[in-house]
């Protein structure tokens, strides 16, 4: 039997997180360590609480009706470390947490597993 611990991750195209917040009240979501959300339609100042999850990174381009992405970490997950403080290079600029382009929104977080392996989680 394989006893390696994975990273339960749930992705959801919300098409308005406010309108579909109740859809996240599900056993599959509750057993996920990370939520990767797209089309949240939330501006960067908006705060929305998802029970037992904390927002790690989020972004939405200004002056657009739709769009928006977010990454949430399960508050009960004490093994994995999820952070939005990541350094990496996109062509030339250094990048931390979120990025806008003419095409869409992007945010990311890094997860360090119990065995030291690092996983980059990206919401587009």
CSV table of C-alpha atoms in Angstrom, one decimal:
chain,number,residue,atom,x,y,z
A,1,UNK,CA,0.0,0.0,0.0
A,2,UNK,CA,1.3,3.4,-0.9
A,3,UNK,CA,1.4,5.6,2.2
A,4,UNK,CA,2.8,8.8,0.6
A,5,UNK,CA,0.7,11.8,1.6
A,6,UNK,CA,-0.6,13.9,-1.3
A,7,UNK,CA,-2.0,17.4,-1.6
A,8,UNK,CA,-5.8,17.3,-1.9
A,9,UNK,CA,-6.6,20.2,-4.1
A,10,UNK,CA,-10.0,21.5,-5.4
A,11,UNK,CA,-10.4,23.8,-8.4
A,12,UNK,CA,-13.6,25.7,-9.1
A,13,UNK,CA,-14.7,28.1,-11.8
A,14,UNK,CA,-17.0,30.2,-9.6
A,15,UNK,CA,-18.6,32.5,-12.0
A,16,UNK,CA,-19.1,34.8,-9.0
A,17,UNK,CA,-17.9,33.5,-5.7
A,18,UNK,CA,-20.5,35.6,-3.8
A,19,UNK,CA,-23.3,33.9,-5.8
A,20,UNK,CA,-21.8,30.4,-5.4
A,21,UNK,CA,-20.3,30.5,-1.9
A,22,UNK,CA,-22.8,27.8,-0.8
A,23,UNK,CA,-21.5,25.5,-3.4
A,24,UNK,CA,-18.3,25.2,-1.4
A,25,UNK,CA,-20.2,23.7,1.6
A,26,UNK,CA,-19.4,20.2,0.4
A,27,UNK,CA,-17.4,17.3,2.0
A,28,UNK,CA,-15.0,17.2,-1.0
A,29,UNK,CA,-14.1,20.9,-0.5
A,30,UNK,CA,-13.9,20.5,3.3
A,31,UNK,CA,-11.4,17.6,2.8
A,32,UNK,CA,-9.2,19.6,0.4
A,33,UNK,CA,-6.1,21.3,1.6
A,34,UNK,CA,-6.1,24.0,-1.1
A,35,UNK,CA,-8.9,25.7,-3.1
A,36,UNK,CA,-7.9,27.1,-6.5
A,37,UNK,CA,-10.7,29.5,-7.6
A,38,UNK,CA,-11.2,31.2,-11.0
A,39,UNK,CA,-13.8,33.7,-12.1
A,40,UNK,CA,-14.4,34.9,-8.6
A,41,UNK,CA,-15.5,38.3,-9.8
A,42,UNK,CA,-14.2,39.8,-6.6
A,43,UNK,CA,-12.2,43.0,-6.7
A,44,UNK,CA,-8.8,43.1,-4.9
A,45,UNK,CA,-10.3,44.9,-1.8
A,46,UNK,CA,-13.2,42.4,-1.4
A,47,UNK,CA,-13.0,39.9,1.5
A,48,UNK,CA,-15.1,36.8,1.5
A,49,UNK,CA,-14.9,34.1,4.2
A,50,UNK,CA,-14.9,30.5,3.3
A,51,UNK,CA,-15.4,28.4,6.4
A,52,UNK,CA,-12.1,26.8,7.6
A,53,UNK,CA,-10.1,28.4,4.8
A,54,UNK,CA,-7.8,31.4,4.7
A,55,UNK,CA,-7.1,33.4,1.6
A,56,UNK,CA,-3.4,33.1,0.6
A,57,UNK,CA,-3.4,35.0,-2.7
A,58,UNK,CA,-6.0,36.7,-4.9
A,59,UNK,CA,-6.1,39.1,-7.8
A,60,UNK,CA,-8.5,40.7,-10.3
A,61,UNK,CA,-7.6,43.2,-13.0
A,62,UNK,CA,-9.2,46.6,-12.4
A,63,UNK,CA,-11.9,47.8,-14.8
A,64,UNK,CA,-13.1,44.3,-15.8
A,65,UNK,CA,-16.5,42.9,-14.9
A,66,UNK,CA,-15.6,39.2,-14.7
A,67,UNK,CA,-12.3,37.6,-13.9
A,68,UNK,CA,-10.5,37.2,-10.6
A,69,UNK,CA,-8.6,34.3,-9.2
A,70,UNK,CA,-7.8,33.1,-5.6
A,71,UNK,CA,-6.0,30.5,-3.7
A,72,UNK,CA,-7.3,29.5,-0.2
A,73,UNK,CA,-5.6,27.2,2.3
A,74,UNK,CA,-7.5,24.9,4.7
A,75,UNK,CA,-7.0,26.3,8.3
A,76,UNK,CA,-7.0,22.7,9.7
A,77,UNK,CA,-4.0,21.7,7.5
A,78,UNK,CA,-1.0,21.8,9.8
A,79,UNK,CA,1.4,19.8,7.7
A,80,UNK,CA,1.6,21.8,4.5
A,81,UNK,CA,2.9,25.4,4.5
A,82,UNK,CA,1.3,27.6,1.9
A,83,UNK,CA,2.6,31.1,1.2
A,84,UNK,CA,2.1,33.7,-1.4
A,85,UNK,CA,5.6,35.1,-0.8
A,86,UNK,CA,7.3,33.6,-3.8
A,87,UNK,CA,10.2,34.9,-5.9
A,88,UNK,CA,10.4,33.9,-9.5
A,89,UNK,CA,11.2,35.6,-12.8
A,90,UNK,CA,8.6,36.2,-15.5
A,91,UNK,CA,10.9,37.3,-18.4
A,92,UNK,CA,12.5,40.1,-16.5
A,93,UNK,CA,10.5,41.4,-13.5
A,94,UNK,CA,10.5,39.8,-10.1
A,95,UNK,CA,7.1,38.6,-9.1
A,96,UNK,CA,5.3,38.2,-5.8
A,97,UNK,CA,1.8,36.8,-5.6
A,98,UNK,CA,-0.2,38.1,-8.5
A,99,UNK,CA,0.1,39.4,-12.1
A,100,UNK,CA,-2.2,41.1,-14.6
A,101,UNK,CA,-2.0,40.8,-18.3
A,102,UNK,CA,-4.2,41.7,-21.2
A,103,UNK,CA,-5.3,38.1,-21.3
A,104,UNK,CA,-6.2,37.4,-17.7
A,105,UNK,CA,-5.5,37.2,-14.0
A,106,UNK,CA,-2.9,35.1,-12.2
A,107,UNK,CA,-2.0,34.4,-8.6
A,108,UNK,CA,0.2,31.8,-7.0
A,109,UNK,CA,1.3,30.2,-3.8
A,110,UNK,CA,4.0,27.8,-2.8
A,111,UNK,CA,3.3,24.8,-0.7
A,112,UNK,CA,6.0,23.0,1.1
A,113,UNK,CA,5.1,19.4,1.8
A,114,UNK,CA,6.1,17.4,4.9
A,115,UNK,CA,8.9,15.7,3.0
A,116,UNK,CA,10.4,19.1,1.9
A,117,UNK,CA,9.1,19.0,-1.6
A,118,UNK,CA,7.8,22.4,-2.9
A,119,UNK,CA,4.8,22.7,-5.1
A,120,UNK,CA,3.9,25.8,-7.0
A,121,UNK,CA,0.1,26.4,-7.2
A,122,UNK,CA,-1.1,28.7,-9.8
A,123,UNK,CA,-4.7,30.1,-10.4
A,124,UNK,CA,-5.3,31.5,-13.9
